[in-house]
Structures are given as C-alpha cells and as structure tokens.
mmCIF file of C-alpha atoms in Angstrom:
data_model
loop_
_atom_site.group_PDB
_atom_site.id
_atom_site.type_symbol
_atom_site.label_atom_id
_atom_site.label_comp_id
_atom_site.label_asym_id
_atom_site.label_seq_id
_atom_site.Cartn_x
_atom_site.Cartn_y
_atom_site.Cartn_z
ATOM 1 C CA MET A 22 5.335 -13.747 1.552
ATOM 2 C CA LYS A 23 3.411 -11.071 -0.078
ATOM 3 C CA PRO A 24 4.280 -7.465 1.024
ATOM 4 C CA LYS A 25 1.768 -5.834 3.149
ATOM 5 C CA THR A 26 2.165 -2.125 2.576
ATOM 6 C CA VAL A 27 2.754 0.024 -0.774
ATOM 7 C CA PRO A 28 6.218 0.973 0.015
ATOM 8 C CA ALA A 29 7.281 -2.557 0.712
ATOM 9 C CA VAL A 30 6.218 -3.391 -3.195
ATOM 10 C CA GLN A 31 7.804 -0.396 -4.153
ATOM 11 C CA ARG A 32 11.145 -1.710 -3.003
ATOM 12 C CA LEU A 33 10.591 -4.834 -5.100
ATOM 13 C CA LEU A 34 9.839 -2.592 -8.231
ATOM 14 C CA THR A 35 12.737 -0.026 -7.831
ATOM 15 C CA PRO A 36 15.227 -2.325 -9.342
ATOM 16 C CA TYR A 37 13.281 -2.540 -12.335
ATOM 17 C CA GLY A 38 13.126 1.227 -12.654
ATOM 18 C CA VAL A 39 9.278 1.282 -11.832
ATOM 19 C CA THR A 40 7.889 4.160 -9.611
ATOM 20 C CA LEU A 41 4.155 3.617 -8.333
ATOM 21 C CA GLN A 42 1.777 6.630 -8.660
ATOM 22 C CA GLY A 43 -1.663 7.193 -7.360
ATOM 23 C CA ASN A 44 -3.806 5.423 -4.877
ATOM 24 C CA TRP A 45 -2.487 1.906 -5.219
ATOM 25 C CA SER A 46 -3.926 -1.005 -2.630
ATOM 26 C CA PRO A 47 -0.969 -3.290 -1.701
ATOM 27 C CA VAL A 48 -2.930 -5.927 -3.248
ATOM 28 C CA GLU A 49 -3.108 -4.058 -6.668
ATOM 29 C CA ALA A 50 0.697 -2.882 -6.356
ATOM 30 C CA TYR A 51 1.584 -6.684 -5.473
ATOM 31 C CA SER A 52 -0.191 -7.859 -8.744
ATOM 32 C CA ALA A 53 1.468 -4.889 -10.944
ATOM 33 C CA TYR A 54 4.653 -6.070 -9.609
ATOM 34 C CA VAL A 55 4.015 -9.868 -10.435
ATOM 35 C CA GLY A 56 3.130 -8.496 -14.136
ATOM 36 C CA THR A 57 6.451 -6.835 -14.158
ATOM 37 C CA HIS A 58 8.584 -9.582 -12.805
ATOM 38 C CA VAL A 59 7.195 -12.004 -15.256
ATOM 39 C CA VAL A 60 7.868 -9.724 -18.324
ATOM 40 C CA GLY A 61 11.631 -9.548 -16.916
ATOM 41 C CA GLN A 62 11.749 -12.952 -17.017
ATOM 42 C CA SER A 63 10.658 -13.566 -20.317
ATOM 43 C CA LEU A 64 13.290 -10.793 -21.698
ATOM 44 C CA ALA A 65 15.776 -11.938 -19.735
ATOM 45 C CA PRO A 66 17.240 -14.642 -22.048
ATOM 46 C CA ILE A 67 17.096 -12.357 -24.875
ATOM 47 C CA THR A 68 19.085 -9.912 -23.490
ATOM 48 C CA ASN A 69 21.692 -12.303 -21.301
ATOM 49 C CA THR A 70 20.968 -10.361 -18.538
ATOM 50 C CA GLY A 71 18.988 -10.534 -15.041
ATOM 51 C CA GLU A 72 15.471 -9.644 -15.018
ATOM 52 C CA ALA A 73 15.514 -6.507 -13.770
ATOM 53 C CA THR A 74 17.979 -5.285 -16.115
ATOM 54 C CA ALA A 75 16.216 -6.855 -19.200
ATOM 55 C CA TYR A 76 13.241 -5.042 -17.938
ATOM 56 C CA GLN A 77 15.105 -1.710 -17.681
ATOM 57 C CA LYS A 78 16.523 -2.024 -21.357
ATOM 58 C CA SER A 79 13.322 -2.894 -23.160
ATOM 59 C CA PHE A 80 11.573 -0.247 -21.174
ATOM 60 C CA GLY A 81 13.595 2.461 -19.515
ATOM 61 C CA PRO A 82 12.278 4.164 -16.661
ATOM 62 C CA MET A 83 8.553 3.629 -16.168
ATOM 63 C CA THR A 84 5.736 5.152 -13.911
ATOM 64 C CA TYR A 85 2.805 2.737 -12.935
ATOM 65 C CA THR A 86 -0.477 5.137 -11.956
ATOM 66 C CA ALA A 87 -3.522 3.803 -10.438
ATOM 67 C CA SER A 88 -6.338 5.831 -11.835
ATOM 68 C CA ASN A 89 -9.870 6.571 -10.815
ATOM 69 C CA ASP A 90 -11.072 6.940 -14.473
ATOM 70 C CA LEU A 91 -9.772 5.827 -17.487
ATOM 71 C CA GLY A 92 -12.208 7.066 -19.957
ATOM 72 C CA GLY A 93 -13.910 3.680 -19.767
ATOM 73 C CA TRP A 94 -10.786 1.694 -20.177
ATOM 74 C CA PHE A 95 -9.281 -0.684 -17.764
ATOM 75 C CA GLY A 96 -5.534 0.495 -18.486
ATOM 76 C CA THR A 97 -3.540 3.010 -20.910
ATOM 77 C CA ALA A 98 0.147 3.233 -21.775
ATOM 78 C CA SER A 99 2.585 5.352 -23.317
ATOM 79 C CA ASP A 100 6.329 5.473 -23.208
ATOM 80 C CA GLY A 101 7.435 5.353 -19.914
ATOM 81 C CA GLN A 102 4.150 5.275 -18.577
ATOM 82 C CA ILE A 103 0.880 2.734 -17.873
ATOM 83 C CA SER A 104 -1.890 3.655 -16.021
ATOM 84 C CA ILE A 105 -4.478 0.928 -14.711
ATOM 85 C CA LEU A 106 -8.148 1.388 -13.510
ATOM 86 C CA ILE A 107 -8.265 1.013 -9.763
ATOM 87 C CA GLY A 108 -10.022 -2.169 -8.857
ATOM 88 C CA LYS A 109 -9.173 -4.209 -12.086
ATOM 89 C CA THR A 110 -5.499 -4.888 -11.738
ATOM 90 C CA THR A 111 -4.134 -8.239 -12.676
ATOM 91 C CA PRO A 112 -0.808 -9.278 -13.812
ATOM 92 C CA ARG A 113 -1.920 -10.014 -17.133
ATOM 93 C CA LEU A 114 -3.616 -6.648 -17.776
ATOM 94 C CA VAL A 115 -0.330 -5.191 -16.699
ATOM 95 C CA VAL A 116 1.649 -7.216 -18.997
ATOM 96 C CA HIS A 117 -0.855 -6.233 -21.695
ATOM 97 C CA GLU A 118 -0.187 -2.449 -21.165
ATOM 98 C CA LEU A 119 3.474 -3.289 -21.026
ATOM 99 C CA GLY A 120 3.032 -4.562 -24.572
ATOM 100 C CA HIS A 121 1.976 -1.119 -25.685
ATOM 101 C CA ALA A 122 4.508 0.905 -23.773
ATOM 102 C CA PHE A 123 7.147 -1.492 -25.134
ATOM 103 C CA GLU A 124 6.407 -0.510 -28.602
ATOM 104 C CA LYS A 125 5.597 3.067 -27.826
ATOM 105 C CA HIS A 126 9.189 3.001 -26.193
ATOM 106 C CA ILE A 127 10.593 1.698 -29.713
ATOM 107 C CA TRP A 128 8.594 4.398 -31.652
ATOM 108 C CA ALA A 129 10.179 7.113 -29.276
ATOM 109 C CA ALA A 130 13.404 5.852 -29.422
ATOM 110 C CA TYR A 131 13.460 6.017 -33.408
ATOM 111 C CA GLY A 132 12.144 9.679 -33.449
ATOM 112 C CA GLY A 133 8.470 8.869 -33.574
ATOM 113 C CA ARG A 134 8.376 6.569 -36.274
ATOM 114 C CA TYR A 135 7.833 3.027 -37.084
ATOM 115 C CA ALA A 136 10.287 1.602 -39.750
ATOM 116 C CA GLY A 137 11.179 -1.682 -41.391
ATOM 117 C CA THR A 138 11.714 -4.386 -38.573
ATOM 118 C CA ASN A 139 12.694 -2.501 -35.761
ATOM 119 C CA ASN A 140 9.060 -2.806 -34.223
ATOM 120 C CA PRO A 141 6.279 -5.167 -34.103
ATOM 121 C CA ILE A 142 3.737 -2.960 -35.315
ATOM 122 C CA GLN A 143 5.276 -2.308 -38.899
ATOM 123 C CA MET A 144 6.312 -5.981 -38.838
ATOM 124 C CA LEU A 145 2.714 -6.785 -38.159
ATOM 125 C CA ILE A 146 1.118 -4.569 -40.799
ATOM 126 C CA ASP A 147 3.895 -5.267 -43.680
ATOM 127 C CA ASP A 148 4.709 -8.728 -43.169
ATOM 128 C CA GLY A 149 1.864 -10.298 -41.153
ATOM 129 C CA VAL A 150 2.229 -13.714 -39.153
ATOM 130 C CA TYR A 151 1.702 -17.020 -40.798
ATOM 131 C CA ASP A 152 1.707 -20.562 -39.660
ATOM 132 C CA ARG A 153 3.827 -23.496 -41.086
ATOM 133 C CA ARG A 154 1.006 -24.397 -43.532
ATOM 134 C CA GLY A 155 1.283 -20.688 -45.099
ATOM 135 C CA ASN A 156 -1.846 -19.828 -43.538
ATOM 136 C CA LEU A 157 -2.451 -15.900 -42.355
ATOM 137 C CA VAL A 158 -2.820 -16.201 -38.800
ATOM 138 C CA THR A 159 -2.881 -12.080 -38.298
ATOM 139 C CA GLY A 160 -1.344 -9.031 -39.735
ATOM 140 C CA HIS A 161 -1.825 -7.078 -42.825
ATOM 141 C CA ASN A 162 -4.538 -4.833 -40.723
ATOM 142 C CA ASN A 163 -6.546 -8.404 -40.436
ATOM 143 C CA ARG A 164 -6.700 -8.942 -36.851
ATOM 144 C CA ASN A 165 -6.802 -12.799 -36.186
ATOM 145 C CA ASN A 166 -7.459 -13.290 -40.012
ATOM 146 C CA ASP A 167 -10.957 -12.836 -38.749
ATOM 147 C CA LEU A 168 -11.088 -16.323 -37.026
ATOM 148 C CA PRO A 169 -12.074 -16.810 -33.738
ATOM 149 C CA ALA A 170 -10.646 -18.511 -30.578
ATOM 150 C CA PRO A 171 -8.942 -21.292 -30.728
ATOM 151 C CA VAL A 172 -8.490 -21.114 -34.307
ATOM 152 C CA ASN A 173 -6.620 -17.868 -33.899
ATOM 153 C CA GLY A 174 -4.246 -19.071 -31.641
ATOM 154 C CA TYR A 175 -5.766 -17.930 -28.249
ATOM 155 C CA TRP A 176 -7.539 -19.892 -25.868
ATOM 156 C CA SER A 177 -10.709 -17.577 -25.875
ATOM 157 C CA ASP A 178 -11.496 -14.299 -27.739
ATOM 158 C CA ASP A 179 -12.057 -12.563 -24.016
ATOM 159 C CA ILE A 180 -10.463 -11.728 -20.895
ATOM 160 C CA PRO A 181 -8.061 -13.086 -19.740
ATOM 161 C CA ASP A 182 -6.867 -14.504 -23.093
ATOM 162 C CA GLN A 183 -7.025 -11.513 -24.852
ATOM 163 C CA TYR A 184 -7.471 -8.118 -22.938
ATOM 164 C CA HIS A 185 -8.477 -5.900 -25.798
ATOM 165 C CA PRO A 186 -10.012 -8.754 -28.186
ATOM 166 C CA ARG A 187 -10.928 -7.390 -31.775
ATOM 167 C CA TRP A 188 -14.794 -7.126 -31.040
ATOM 168 C CA LEU A 189 -14.232 -4.149 -28.346
ATOM 169 C CA GLU A 190 -13.722 -0.862 -29.711
ATOM 170 C CA ASP A 191 -10.750 -0.377 -31.805
ATOM 171 C CA GLY A 192 -9.878 -3.956 -30.851
ATOM 172 C CA ASP A 193 -9.172 -4.599 -34.474
ATOM 173 C CA ASN A 194 -6.235 -2.370 -34.559
ATOM 174 C CA THR A 195 -2.723 -3.466 -34.547
ATOM 175 C CA HIS A 196 -1.650 -2.109 -31.456
ATOM 176 C CA GLU A 197 -3.947 -4.226 -29.646
ATOM 177 C CA ASP A 198 -3.122 -7.069 -31.850
ATOM 178 C CA TRP A 199 0.367 -6.601 -30.440
ATOM 179 C CA ALA A 200 -0.462 -6.153 -26.802
ATOM 180 C CA ASP A 201 -2.470 -9.237 -26.525
ATOM 181 C CA ILE A 202 0.301 -11.324 -28.383
ATOM 182 C CA PHE A 203 2.963 -9.824 -26.181
ATOM 183 C CA MET A 204 0.867 -10.606 -23.074
ATOM 184 C CA ASN A 205 0.542 -14.291 -24.322
ATOM 185 C CA TRP A 206 4.070 -14.638 -25.312
ATOM 186 C CA VAL A 207 5.277 -13.774 -21.831
ATOM 187 C CA TYR A 208 3.128 -16.079 -20.172
ATOM 188 C CA ASP A 209 3.655 -18.954 -22.395
ATOM 189 C CA SER A 210 -0.189 -19.112 -22.883
ATOM 190 C CA PHE A 211 -1.170 -19.476 -26.914
ATOM 191 C CA TYR A 212 -3.441 -22.212 -27.490
ATOM 192 C CA PRO A 213 -1.517 -25.115 -28.754
ATOM 193 C CA ASN A 214 -2.259 -25.343 -32.524
ATOM 194 C CA PRO A 215 -0.414 -23.889 -35.481
ATOM 195 C CA ALA A 216 -1.540 -20.495 -35.110
ATOM 196 C CA GLY A 217 -0.721 -20.506 -31.503
ATOM 197 C CA GLU A 218 3.003 -21.828 -32.249
ATOM 198 C CA ALA A 219 3.502 -19.197 -34.935
ATOM 199 C CA LEU A 220 2.486 -15.995 -32.861
ATOM 200 C CA ASN A 221 5.182 -17.510 -29.858
ATOM 201 C CA ASN A 222 7.544 -18.214 -32.689
ATOM 202 C CA TRP A 223 6.938 -14.903 -34.246
ATOM 203 C CA VAL A 224 7.832 -12.895 -31.274
ATOM 204 C CA THR A 225 10.875 -15.165 -30.080
ATOM 205 C CA THR A 226 12.490 -15.070 -33.479
ATOM 206 C CA ASN A 227 12.319 -11.157 -33.590
ATOM 207 C CA MET A 228 12.315 -10.063 -29.972
ATOM 208 C CA ALA A 229 16.546 -9.718 -29.992
ATOM 209 C CA GLU A 230 15.769 -7.111 -32.940
ATOM 210 C CA TRP A 231 13.593 -5.038 -30.844
ATOM 211 C CA VAL A 232 15.013 -4.928 -27.641
ATOM 212 C CA ARG A 233 18.096 -1.982 -28.032
#
C-alpha cells in the first residue's frame, strides 16, 4: 500500500540517507522514493550490499527538494542534492537527476575534477561507446553519433526514454548524455539493438570502478 503522507514516505527514504525538503505531495514524494528504490536495486549487485547501503555508498547523504521554479527545467542536480519541479515528478525523472548527482559525487570525491576511468563523463569524452560492430554509439562530444532513435539505442528521442535529449537546449552535452544513459541502465530500458546493448554493457562493465 502506498504511503498516504509525506512523513510516511520520508520513513521509507531515511534508510537510503535521503531527506525530503520543500512542499512535496504524498504522491510525488512516493514517486521520488520509487526512483530511489530502483536505483538501489540496480546498484546492489555491483556493491554486494543491500539496496539502501548501495545507494548510500554511491551518493552519500542526499536532499530531495520540491521546487516551484527551476528556471524552466524539470529537475536540477549537484553533489548531495536534486531538485524536482512540483507537478513534474516521475520515478524516471528522479533517476535521470540522480545520474547527474552520481557523477557530481565522484567529481567532488576527486577534488572537483574528472580524471581517467574514475568517472563516466571523462570516459565518454575520451573513449566513447562503441557497439560490437565497431560503430560509435555516443561519446567524443558527439552525443548519439547524431543518430535518431531507435538506431541510437533508445526507444525514442523524447520523454520518457530521454529526459534531456540532444534536441533540447544543452542536450548535446556529455552530462545530459550520461544522465539518460544512467536512467535507461537503471530501468534496463534501452532499445534491443547493437547500440542499446553497447550502452547497457558499458555501464555494467564500468560501474564497479565508479562506485567507491
């Protein structure tokens, strides 16, 4: 049964180290919990721990803020913080923003820098992701290799398959590329073709290096 109050949802989130802030409704708060839970489920096999422990190991303490104005965006993120626009909360949006928070947590842990293979952003820029045929899927500052869905590994080039696709403002940057990759990895929702397979395998292969 879904919790009927925000304090009840907060009790579900507390084991993950998450604090709710702002004017959450019970429905939207629960959507935030569902996104958190599925992230924990995906990370647990990587860390060999329970879901809540895996989440805390990957993100540290987190604050989720419900906001009335995010400058035109549905969500924003930084190390230890995501903000979601009231009325737009979905589990997949929460996971997209957690993708941003994940790489920002790594960035902060390494003294405010990206280096080598310790993070997905630098690996996307330096190495890119290639399918089993040797075709570039994404990376090298060339998101999706300028290919449309489903050839690029996604079911569509819009919500809910990509929350910040390349046709949106700043959508071609590596950070947005990673956040949508992370979201689809968590949900195991890439398109079933060589590009989708490559994106999924790339995250699975490297996640243990990124989670510290």
